[in-house]
XYZ file of C-alpha atoms in Angstrom:
132
model
C -69.887 92.662 -38.481
C -67.527 93.468 -36.170
C -64.772 96.322 -35.798
C -61.288 95.831 -36.608
C -58.857 97.029 -33.694
C -55.345 96.702 -33.751
C -53.193 95.376 -32.082
C -49.317 95.010 -31.583
C -49.263 91.839 -33.420
C -50.604 93.189 -36.824
C -49.666 93.497 -39.957
C -49.355 97.273 -41.413
C -49.638 97.652 -45.466
C -50.541 100.902 -47.490
C -50.919 102.870 -50.602
C -48.026 105.871 -50.401
C -49.132 108.333 -52.828
C -49.712 111.979 -53.538
C -53.750 112.283 -53.893
C -55.528 109.022 -52.870
C -59.186 109.938 -51.618
C -59.964 107.725 -55.102
C -58.425 104.696 -54.352
C -60.462 102.042 -53.302
C -56.915 99.915 -52.499
C -57.969 100.386 -48.381
C -61.557 98.839 -49.010
C -60.351 95.496 -51.345
C -56.899 94.850 -48.799
C -58.985 95.390 -45.789
C -62.165 93.183 -46.640
C -59.653 90.637 -47.984
C -57.489 91.037 -44.673
C -60.782 90.128 -43.099
C -62.195 87.345 -44.926
C -58.804 85.415 -44.132
C -58.731 86.073 -40.573
C -55.685 87.712 -40.822
C -54.285 90.903 -38.416
C -53.819 92.846 -40.888
C -54.734 96.791 -41.932
C -54.536 99.036 -45.539
C -54.395 102.059 -44.882
C -53.833 105.246 -47.092
C -50.360 107.245 -46.743
C -50.383 110.676 -48.364
C -46.976 112.670 -48.426
C -45.942 115.393 -50.426
C -42.809 114.769 -52.326
C -40.644 116.717 -50.640
C -41.528 115.029 -48.102
C -41.234 111.449 -49.442
C -37.244 110.179 -47.629
C -38.800 111.300 -44.139
C -41.786 109.320 -44.824
C -40.222 106.060 -45.881
C -38.108 106.083 -42.900
C -41.113 106.665 -40.941
C -42.749 103.519 -42.273
C -39.086 101.532 -41.336
C -40.171 102.438 -38.280
C -43.330 102.139 -37.913
C -42.954 98.060 -39.160
C -45.038 98.408 -42.159
C -44.178 95.089 -43.909
C -45.255 96.658 -47.092
C -46.595 98.894 -49.171
C -48.241 99.636 -52.845
C -46.396 102.808 -54.560
C -48.753 105.418 -56.838
C -48.927 107.775 -58.578
C -46.303 110.147 -58.747
C -43.839 108.090 -56.940
C -43.359 105.379 -58.385
C -39.918 106.130 -59.704
C -38.589 108.555 -57.075
C -39.024 106.141 -54.461
C -36.283 104.061 -55.897
C -33.045 106.109 -54.309
C -34.522 104.916 -50.622
C -34.892 101.018 -51.519
C -31.823 98.876 -50.660
C -32.730 96.409 -53.800
C -35.059 95.674 -56.486
C -36.280 93.066 -58.542
C -35.218 92.700 -62.085
C -38.887 93.698 -63.582
C -38.159 96.901 -61.322
C -34.860 97.333 -63.406
C -35.676 97.433 -66.271
C -39.282 98.748 -65.990
C -37.946 101.719 -63.841
C -41.133 101.695 -61.735
C -41.568 100.443 -58.740
C -45.936 99.703 -57.652
C -44.342 97.527 -54.675
C -41.924 97.592 -51.656
C -41.015 94.628 -48.970
C -39.656 95.839 -45.920
C -37.736 92.528 -44.693
C -36.055 93.555 -41.211
C -35.828 97.156 -42.685
C -34.116 96.368 -46.164
C -37.083 97.565 -48.436
C -36.712 95.708 -51.553
C -38.870 97.438 -55.080
C -41.071 95.321 -57.532
C -42.890 96.209 -59.873
C -46.612 93.757 -60.785
C -47.806 96.106 -63.325
C -45.616 94.138 -65.952
C -47.186 91.465 -64.673
C -50.746 92.082 -64.847
C -50.574 93.532 -67.644
C -49.281 90.852 -69.553
C -51.550 88.954 -67.971
C -54.675 90.656 -69.056
C -53.039 90.550 -72.861
C -52.480 86.629 -72.257
C -56.263 86.081 -71.373
C -57.434 88.349 -73.727
C -55.521 86.125 -76.687
C -53.377 88.203 -78.394
C -50.832 86.734 -79.879
C -48.104 89.509 -79.166
C -44.992 87.700 -80.123
C -43.347 89.848 -82.947
C -45.787 92.694 -82.512
C -45.049 96.588 -81.863
C -47.362 98.325 -79.756
C -47.204 102.031 -78.918
C -48.471 102.715 -75.145
């Protein structure tokens, strides 16, 4: 197995959260990048809430292409974004941020993932109520 060595063209991605030692996201993403031959790296981005704004500004300055957001920042990140998708707006939470030339856009892919799992299970959700 070869060692990945980032260069000036490497795309930067990561997982933003408070306590991330349990996460398998870097392993999953980095293995995927390698298997697809992509010059990209996925990093753990741990910070405290009091440093969130400064941390996000640093990610923009460093040129991160995007990052996933986990608890406890899915709601508190919203004021630092330039825009967000209709699903993020409706759910009031963001779990994915894309950085396009310094403009940060938030998305919520949790909703889509949940809907897909329900549909694939064969459960007919129409006209039903649920408690989560």
